[in-house]
Coordinates of C-alpha atoms and ligand atoms in Angstrom, one line a residue:
X10 CA 72.0 110.5 4.3
X11 CA 71.2 114.3 5.3
X12 CA 75.3 115.3 5.9
X13 CA 78.4 113.9 4.0
X14 CA 81.7 114.0 6.8
X15 CA 84.6 114.0 5.0
X16 CA 88.4 113.5 6.4
X17 CA 90.1 115.7 4.6
X18 CA 94.1 116.0 3.7
X19 CA 94.0 112.2 1.2
X20 CA 95.5 113.0 -2.3
X21 CA 92.7 111.9 -4.9
X22 CA 93.6 108.6 -7.3
X23 CA 92.6 106.1 -8.9
X24 CA 89.7 107.0 -12.2
X25 CA 85.5 107.5 -11.5
X26 CA 82.5 107.1 -14.3
X27 CA 81.0 110.1 -14.7
X28 CA 76.8 109.8 -14.3
X29 CA 74.9 111.1 -17.0
X30 CA 73.9 114.5 -17.7
X31 CA 71.2 116.0 -15.1
X32 CA 71.0 119.0 -17.5
X33 CA 70.9 117.3 -20.6
X34 CA 68.5 114.1 -19.1
X35 CA 65.9 117.4 -18.3
X36 CA 64.7 118.1 -21.3
X37 CA 65.3 115.1 -23.1
X38 CA 62.8 113.6 -20.1
X39 CA 60.2 116.6 -20.9
X40 CA 60.1 116.1 -24.9
X41 CA 59.1 112.6 -24.3
X42 CA 55.3 113.8 -24.0
X43 CA 55.6 114.8 -27.5
X44 CA 56.0 112.0 -28.7
X45 CA 52.8 110.0 -28.4
X46 CA 54.0 106.6 -27.4
X47 CA 57.4 104.8 -25.8
X48 CA 60.9 106.3 -26.0
X49 CA 64.0 104.7 -24.0
X50 CA 66.2 106.7 -22.5
X51 CA 69.6 105.3 -21.2
X52 CA 72.2 106.6 -18.5
X53 CA 69.5 109.3 -16.7
X54 CA 71.8 110.2 -13.8
X55 CA 69.7 108.1 -10.7
X56 CA 68.7 111.6 -8.9
X57 CA 66.2 113.6 -7.0
X58 CA 65.4 116.3 -10.0
X59 CA 65.0 113.2 -12.3
X60 CA 62.7 111.1 -9.8
X61 CA 61.0 114.9 -9.5
X62 CA 60.5 114.9 -13.3
X63 CA 59.5 111.1 -13.9
X64 CA 56.8 111.4 -10.7
X65 CA 55.7 115.0 -12.7
X66 CA 55.7 112.5 -16.0
X67 CA 53.0 110.4 -14.5
X68 CA 51.1 112.5 -12.9
X69 CA 49.8 114.1 -16.5
X70 CA 49.7 109.9 -17.9
X71 CA 51.9 109.0 -18.8
X72 CA 53.5 105.7 -18.0
X73 CA 57.1 105.5 -17.0
X74 CA 59.2 102.6 -15.8
X75 CA 63.4 102.6 -15.1
X76 CA 65.1 99.8 -15.9
X77 CA 69.0 99.1 -15.4
X78 CA 70.2 101.3 -18.4
X79 CA 67.2 103.6 -18.7
X80 CA 64.2 104.9 -18.5
X81 CA 60.9 103.6 -21.0
X82 CA 58.1 106.9 -21.1
X83 CA 54.8 106.6 -22.3
X84 CA 53.1 109.5 -23.3
X85 CA 50.3 107.5 -25.2
X86 CA 47.7 108.3 -22.3
X87 CA 48.2 112.2 -21.7
X88 CA 45.0 114.0 -22.1
X89 CA 45.6 117.2 -19.5
X90 CA 48.7 119.6 -18.3
X91 CA 47.6 119.9 -15.5
X92 CA 51.3 119.7 -13.0
X93 CA 50.1 119.3 -9.6
X94 CA 51.7 121.3 -6.9
X95 CA 53.9 119.5 -4.8
X96 CA 55.5 118.1 -8.1
X97 CA 56.5 121.8 -9.4
X98 CA 58.2 123.5 -6.5
X99 CA 61.6 123.4 -6.6
X100 CA 62.5 121.8 -9.2
X101 CA 63.4 124.7 -11.9
X102 CA 63.7 122.1 -14.5
X103 CA 59.8 122.1 -14.4
X104 CA 59.9 124.4 -16.7
X105 CA 60.6 123.1 -19.9
X106 CA 57.0 120.9 -19.4
X107 CA 55.8 124.3 -20.4
X108 CA 57.1 124.0 -23.6
X109 CA 56.2 120.6 -23.7
X110 CA 53.0 120.3 -22.8
X111 CA 51.9 123.2 -24.6
X112 CA 52.9 121.0 -28.1
X113 CA 50.9 118.3 -26.6
X114 CA 47.6 119.1 -25.3
X115 CA 47.3 123.5 -26.0
X116 CA 46.3 124.2 -22.2
X117 CA 48.5 124.0 -18.9
X118 CA 48.4 124.8 -15.4
X119 CA 51.6 125.2 -13.5
X120 CA 53.2 126.4 -10.3
X121 CA 56.2 129.1 -10.6
X122 CA 58.5 126.7 -11.0
X123 CA 61.8 127.1 -8.2
X124 CA 65.0 125.5 -8.2
X125 CA 68.3 126.6 -6.5
X126 CA 68.1 129.3 -4.1
X127 CA 71.2 131.0 -6.2
X128 CA 68.9 133.9 -8.2
X129 CA 65.6 135.2 -9.2
X130 CA 65.4 133.4 -11.7
X131 CA 62.5 135.4 -13.7
X132 CA 60.5 133.5 -16.5
X133 CA 60.0 136.6 -18.4
X134 CA 62.0 135.5 -22.0
X135 CA 59.8 132.2 -21.4
X136 CA 57.1 133.6 -21.8
X137 CA 57.4 135.9 -24.6
X138 CA 58.8 133.5 -26.3
X139 CA 56.3 131.0 -26.6
X140 CA 53.7 134.7 -26.9
X141 CA 54.3 134.7 -30.3
X142 CA 54.6 131.8 -31.4
X143 CA 49.9 132.3 -29.9
X144 CA 50.0 131.2 -26.4
X145 CA 48.5 133.4 -23.6
X146 CA 49.4 133.3 -20.1
X147 CA 46.6 134.3 -17.5
X148 CA 48.4 134.6 -13.8
X149 CA 45.7 133.5 -11.1
X150 CA 46.5 132.7 -7.2
X151 CA 49.9 131.8 -8.0
X152 CA 49.0 129.5 -11.0
X153 CA 50.5 130.7 -14.5
X154 CA 47.7 129.7 -17.6
X155 CA 48.7 129.0 -20.9
X156 CA 46.8 129.0 -23.6
X157 CA 47.3 128.0 -27.2
X158 CA 44.1 127.4 -29.1
X159 CA 46.6 128.0 -32.1
X160 CA 50.7 127.3 -31.8
X161 CA 52.5 128.9 -34.4
X162 CA 55.9 129.0 -35.7
X163 CA 57.5 132.3 -35.6
X164 CA 60.3 135.3 -35.9
X165 CA 61.8 135.3 -32.2
X166 CA 65.3 137.1 -31.3
X167 CA 65.9 135.9 -27.5
X168 CA 67.8 139.6 -26.1
X169 CA 70.0 136.5 -23.5
X170 CA 70.6 133.1 -24.9
X171 CA 68.9 131.8 -22.0
X172 CA 68.8 127.7 -22.0
X173 CA 65.0 127.5 -20.3
X174 CA 63.8 129.4 -23.0
X175 CA 66.0 127.8 -26.0
X176 CA 64.4 124.6 -24.7
X177 CA 61.2 125.8 -24.7
X178 CA 61.0 127.4 -28.2
X179 CA 62.6 123.7 -29.3
X180 CA 60.5 121.9 -27.1
X181 CA 56.8 124.4 -28.6
X182 CA 58.3 125.0 -32.1
X183 CA 58.4 121.1 -33.2
X184 CA 54.7 121.0 -32.9
X185 CA 53.9 124.4 -34.3
X186 CA 52.6 124.8 -36.9
X187 CA 55.0 126.9 -39.3
X188 CA 58.4 127.3 -39.0
X189 CA 60.4 128.9 -36.2
X190 CA 63.6 130.9 -36.6
X191 CA 64.5 131.0 -33.3
X192 CA 67.7 134.1 -33.6
X193 CA 70.4 134.1 -29.6
X194 CA 70.0 130.8 -28.5
X195 CA 71.1 129.4 -25.9
X196 CA 74.2 127.4 -27.1
X197 CA 75.2 125.1 -24.1
X198 CA 75.7 120.7 -25.1
X199 CA 72.2 120.1 -23.4
X200 CA 70.8 122.6 -26.2
X201 CA 72.5 120.3 -29.7
X202 CA 71.4 116.7 -27.4
X203 CA 67.9 117.7 -26.5
X204 CA 67.9 119.0 -30.7
X205 CA 68.9 115.6 -31.4
X206 CA 67.1 113.6 -29.6
X207 CA 64.0 115.4 -30.7
X208 CA 65.6 115.4 -34.9
X209 CA 66.3 111.2 -33.8
X210 CA 62.6 111.0 -33.0
X211 CA 61.8 112.8 -36.5
X212 CA 62.0 116.3 -35.9
X213 CA 63.3 118.6 -38.5
X214 CA 65.7 121.3 -36.6
X215 CA 68.6 123.1 -38.4
X216 CA 71.6 125.0 -37.1
X217 CA 72.2 123.0 -33.5
X218 CA 74.0 123.2 -31.7
X219 CA 74.5 127.4 -33.1
X220 CA 72.8 130.4 -31.8
X221 CA 69.9 130.9 -35.1
X222 CA 67.9 127.4 -34.7
X223 CA 65.5 126.3 -37.4
X224 CA 62.4 124.1 -37.0
X225 CA 60.0 123.6 -39.2
X226 CA 57.1 122.8 -36.8
X227 CA 54.2 119.5 -37.7
X228 CA 55.8 116.7 -38.6
X229 CA 55.1 113.8 -36.7
X230 CA 57.6 112.5 -33.5
X231 CA 57.9 109.0 -33.3
X232 CA 59.6 106.9 -30.0
X233 CA 62.8 106.3 -30.4
X234 CA 65.9 104.6 -28.2
X235 CA 68.4 107.9 -26.7
X236 CA 71.5 107.9 -24.6
X237 CA 72.0 110.7 -22.8
X238 CA 75.4 111.7 -22.6
X239 CA 77.6 112.0 -19.3
X240 CA 77.2 115.0 -17.3
X241 CA 80.5 117.6 -17.3
X242 CA 79.5 119.8 -14.7
X243 CA 80.1 116.4 -12.8
X244 CA 83.4 115.2 -14.6
X245 CA 84.1 119.2 -13.7
X246 CA 82.8 118.8 -10.6
X247 CA 85.5 116.1 -9.6
X248 CA 88.3 117.6 -11.6
X249 CA 89.1 120.7 -10.0
X250 CA 88.3 118.5 -7.0
X251 CA 91.5 116.3 -7.6
X252 CA 92.9 119.8 -7.9
X253 CA 92.0 121.2 -5.1
X254 CA 93.1 118.1 -3.1
X255 CA 96.5 117.1 -4.8
X256 CA 97.0 113.8 -6.8
X257 CA 95.8 111.9 -9.9
X258 CA 92.6 110.8 -11.6
X259 CA 91.2 109.8 -14.6
X260 CA 87.3 110.7 -15.2
X261 CA 86.2 108.0 -17.3
X262 CA 83.7 108.9 -20.1
X263 CA 83.6 112.4 -19.6
X264 CA 82.8 114.3 -22.0
X265 CA 86.4 116.3 -23.5
X266 CA 84.1 118.2 -26.7
X267 CA 81.9 120.0 -23.9
X268 CA 84.6 121.1 -21.4
X269 CA 87.2 123.1 -23.1
X270 CA 86.9 125.9 -21.2
X271 CA 86.5 124.6 -18.9
X272 CA 90.3 122.6 -19.3
X273 CA 91.5 125.5 -19.9
X274 CA 90.9 127.1 -16.2
X275 CA 92.1 123.8 -15.0
X276 CA 95.6 124.0 -16.8
X277 CA 95.0 127.2 -15.4
X278 CA 95.2 126.5 -12.6
X279 CA 98.2 124.2 -12.0
X280 CA 96.4 121.0 -13.5
X281 CA 97.8 118.8 -15.8
X282 CA 95.2 118.0 -18.5
X283 CA 96.0 114.8 -20.5
X284 CA 92.1 113.7 -23.0
X285 CA 92.1 110.5 -23.9
X286 CA 89.8 107.7 -25.7
X287 CA 88.8 106.6 -21.6
X288 CA 88.2 110.2 -21.1
X289 CA 89.9 112.6 -18.9
X290 CA 93.5 112.2 -16.9
X291 CA 94.2 115.1 -14.2
X292 CA 97.6 115.7 -12.1
X293 CA 98.0 117.6 -9.5
X294 CA 101.5 118.6 -8.2
X295 CA 101.1 120.9 -6.1
X296 CA 98.7 123.5 -4.2
X297 CA 96.6 125.6 -6.8
X298 CA 97.4 128.1 -8.6
X299 CA 95.3 131.3 -8.7
X300 CA 93.0 132.8 -11.6
X301 CA 90.9 135.2 -12.9
X302 CA 87.5 133.9 -14.3
X303 CA 84.2 134.8 -15.6
X304 CA 81.1 133.0 -16.1
X305 CA 79.2 133.2 -19.3
X306 CA 76.9 131.1 -21.2
X307 CA 78.8 128.3 -23.4
X308 CA 81.2 128.6 -24.8
X309 CA 82.6 130.6 -21.6
X310 CA 83.1 129.5 -18.1
X311 CA 80.2 127.3 -16.7
X312 CA 77.8 129.3 -13.6
X313 CA 77.5 125.4 -12.2
X314 CA 81.2 125.1 -11.8
X315 CA 82.4 128.8 -10.2
X316 CA 81.7 127.6 -7.0
X317 CA 84.3 124.4 -7.2
X318 CA 86.6 126.6 -8.2
X319 CA 86.0 128.8 -6.0
X320 CA 86.3 126.5 -3.0
X321 CA 89.8 125.4 -4.7
X322 CA 91.3 128.2 -4.6
X323 CA 90.3 129.1 -1.1
X324 CA 93.3 127.5 -1.0
X325 CA 95.4 128.9 -4.4
X326 CA 98.8 130.8 -4.2
X327 CA 97.5 133.5 -4.2
X328 CA 94.4 136.1 -4.8
X329 CA 92.1 135.0 -7.4
X330 CA 88.8 137.2 -8.6
X331 CA 85.9 135.8 -9.7
X332 CA 83.2 137.0 -11.9
X333 CA 79.2 135.6 -12.0
X334 CA 78.1 136.6 -14.4
X335 CA 74.8 134.0 -14.9
X336 CA 73.1 134.5 -11.4
X337 CA 73.6 137.1 -8.4
X338 CA 73.4 134.6 -5.7
X339 CA 76.2 132.0 -6.3
X340 CA 78.7 133.8 -4.0
X341 CA 76.4 132.6 -1.1
X342 CA 78.5 129.5 -0.2
X343 CA 81.3 131.3 0.6
X344 CA 79.9 132.4 4.4
X345 CA 80.9 128.8 4.9
X346 CA 84.1 128.2 3.2
X347 CA 84.7 131.6 5.7
X348 CA 84.1 128.9 8.5
X349 CA 86.4 127.4 6.7
X350 CA 89.6 129.1 7.2
X351 CA 88.5 130.8 3.8
X352 CA 89.2 134.7 3.0
X353 CA 87.2 135.6 0.0
X354 CA 85.1 139.6 0.1
X355 CA 83.0 141.5 -2.2
X356 CA 85.8 143.1 -4.7
X357 CA 82.1 144.3 -6.5
X358 CA 78.4 143.5 -7.1
X359 CA 79.3 140.8 -9.2
X360 CA 83.5 139.9 -8.2
X361 CA 84.9 138.5 -5.6
X362 CA 88.5 138.3 -4.4
X363 CA 89.4 134.9 -3.1
X364 CA 92.9 135.3 -0.5
X365 CA 94.5 131.9 -1.2
X366 CA 96.0 130.3 2.5
X367 CA 97.5 127.9 3.2
X368 CA 95.1 125.5 4.7
X369 CA 91.4 125.3 5.7
X370 CA 90.1 123.2 8.8
X371 CA 87.1 120.9 8.8
X372 CA 84.7 122.4 10.6
X373 CA 80.4 121.5 10.5
X374 CA 78.9 123.6 7.8
X375 CA 75.1 123.2 6.0
X376 CA 74.7 123.5 1.5
X377 CA 71.6 125.5 0.4
X378 CA 71.8 125.1 -3.0
X379 CA 73.1 122.4 -5.1
X380 CA 76.7 123.7 -6.7
X381 CA 77.5 125.1 -3.4
X382 CA 76.8 122.3 -1.6
X383 CA 79.6 120.4 -4.0
X384 CA 81.7 123.6 -3.4
X385 CA 81.7 122.0 0.0
X386 CA 82.1 118.4 0.0
X387 CA 85.0 119.7 -2.5
X388 CA 86.5 121.6 -0.1
X389 CA 86.3 118.9 3.0
X390 CA 89.0 116.9 1.0
X391 CA 90.8 120.1 1.2
X392 CA 90.3 121.0 4.5
X393 CA 93.0 119.4 7.4
X394 CA 90.4 117.1 9.8
X395 CA 86.7 116.3 9.3
X396 CA 84.1 118.8 7.5
X397 CA 80.3 118.1 8.3
X398 CA 78.1 118.7 5.0
X399 CA 74.4 119.3 5.9
X400 CA 71.5 119.6 3.6
X401 CA 73.1 117.5 1.6
X402 CA 69.5 116.6 0.2
X403 CA 70.9 120.2 -2.7
X404 CA 73.6 117.5 -3.5
X405 CA 71.6 114.4 -4.0
X406 CA 68.9 116.3 -7.2
X407 CA 72.0 116.4 -8.9
X408 CA 75.0 114.6 -7.7
X409 CA 73.8 110.4 -8.1
X410 CA 77.0 109.6 -5.1
X411 CA 79.0 112.1 -4.5
X412 CA 80.5 110.4 -1.7
X413 CA 81.0 107.0 -3.0
X414 CA 82.8 108.7 -6.0
X415 CA 85.1 110.4 -4.3
X416 CA 86.2 107.3 -1.7
X417 CA 86.6 105.2 -5.4
X418 CA 88.5 108.3 -5.9
X419 CA 90.3 107.5 -2.1
X420 CA 89.4 109.7 -0.2
X421 CA 87.7 109.3 2.9
X422 CA 84.1 109.9 2.7
X423 CA 81.0 109.0 4.4
X424 CA 77.2 109.8 4.6
X425 CA 75.6 109.7 7.6
Ligands
LIG29 C1 70.8 128.1 -16.3 C2 72.1 128.0 -16.7 C3 72.3 127.2 -17.4 C4 72.5 125.3 -16.4 C5 71.4 125.6 -15.5 C6 71.4 125.1 -14.0 C7 73.9 129.9 -18.3 C8 73.3 130.9 -19.5 N1 72.4 129.1 -17.7 O1 69.8 127.9 -17.1 O2 73.8 126.8 -18.0 O3 73.2 124.4 -16.4 O4 71.4 127.1 -15.1 O5 71.9 126.3 -13.3 O6 74.5 129.0 -18.0 N2 67.0 135.1 -16.8 C9 65.8 135.9 -17.4 N3 65.1 136.1 -17.5 C10 64.0 134.6 -17.7 C11 65.3 133.4 -18.3 C12 66.7 133.9 -17.8 O7 65.8 136.9 -16.7 O8 63.1 133.9 -18.2 C13 68.3 135.4 -17.1 C14 68.6 134.6 -15.3 O9 68.1 135.5 -14.9 C15 70.2 134.2 -15.2 C16 70.3 134.2 -17.0 O10 68.7 134.7 -18.0 O11 70.6 135.7 -15.1 C17 70.0 132.9 -16.5 O12 68.9 131.8 -17.4 P1 68.8 131.0 -17.8 O13 70.3 130.1 -19.2 O14 67.2 130.7 -18.6 O15 68.8 129.6 -17.0 P2 68.6 128.1 -17.0 O16 67.6 127.6 -18.1 O17 67.5 127.8 -15.6

């Protein structure tokens, strides 16, 4: 199931349930390490990154068990913080295990984590923040060793609201001695979810959801039963998919309160959006209208949905300008879209102009990273004829079954 075949040109109709959030469930699963007893995490998506996180937790000594509704993690037996090389490779989110393991074991050895090939992804902010909390780092033969004789609170100011660094400070901070004040914290909804999980376990955190977090460390944490919210990026992918392919759909349980900027962009692109108790209704009356878009930390437009908008605007009714301010390599998908007839050109170091064309042509294309891959599937829905998207293992890192979901919306999509 490495490729997805799409017969394009069919408007989407119907409803689809939005899976649980990848970017929320991974740090919550990492946080179960701090508890030292059983946690039950509901609504985790069945995606490759969650399976990889489960393997990592097992390799650290956790007993982990999936059932229909969620994952039970018992972290009572965790003793050492050494992560196996292969388990870390390619999974950027393994980085949040750093803060959790430092909190739990005082010593961690890990590979430099990878992730999507969308930019350099340095970890200096993580190291500097944890360093201020008493963690010492040493790099040996490509492996990172972190030791903390006494993890303590600190006043930390992040120069950029890094999501990963904020998660690591939270995870280490709840176990540290004394208070940690984090200024310039990321405000992504996934940070709020992690705070809620930790609070439910007994942690004392003030300012959840704001850019100033106060973490009162050292409280005993208890196992809990927690539900991960729906995935705002998956919901956004299907929403823009509808704007590109046309039609009218309902995104059941979509986390509307996390998607304000996305819904605003969808309306600018001509989508009619209606938010209700059931979820988000979207209707796309015609070709997408052009847009000026710039990605930014939350509450700005999410970098994870930029590629999908790029694909949709390839068939827009005019010229769009898209600026990527978070990850420098997120325009790589443009090359594949060009094979399908898209007219995209660089107009600055971080900006592309997209000259909408009347129709895209189905072609064999190759996914090279997660969100770019999803954007190619969306382009396939919009194109005339057949598109074959290869490299789908990247897409399965974040989407449970993008083919099934679009099929439920009436599209002709098959995994091959
Ligand atoms: C990022 C996104 C997040 C998204 C996730 C998965 C932002 C702000 N973050 O989180 O919304 O869900 O990818 O795709 O949109 N940086 C450094 N040094 C560091 C850490 C980060 O320079 O130590 C830079 C990165 O190169 C990047 C920016 O900060 O330009 C954002 O990084 P960060 O928020 O940490 O990335 P993720 O946690 O992966």
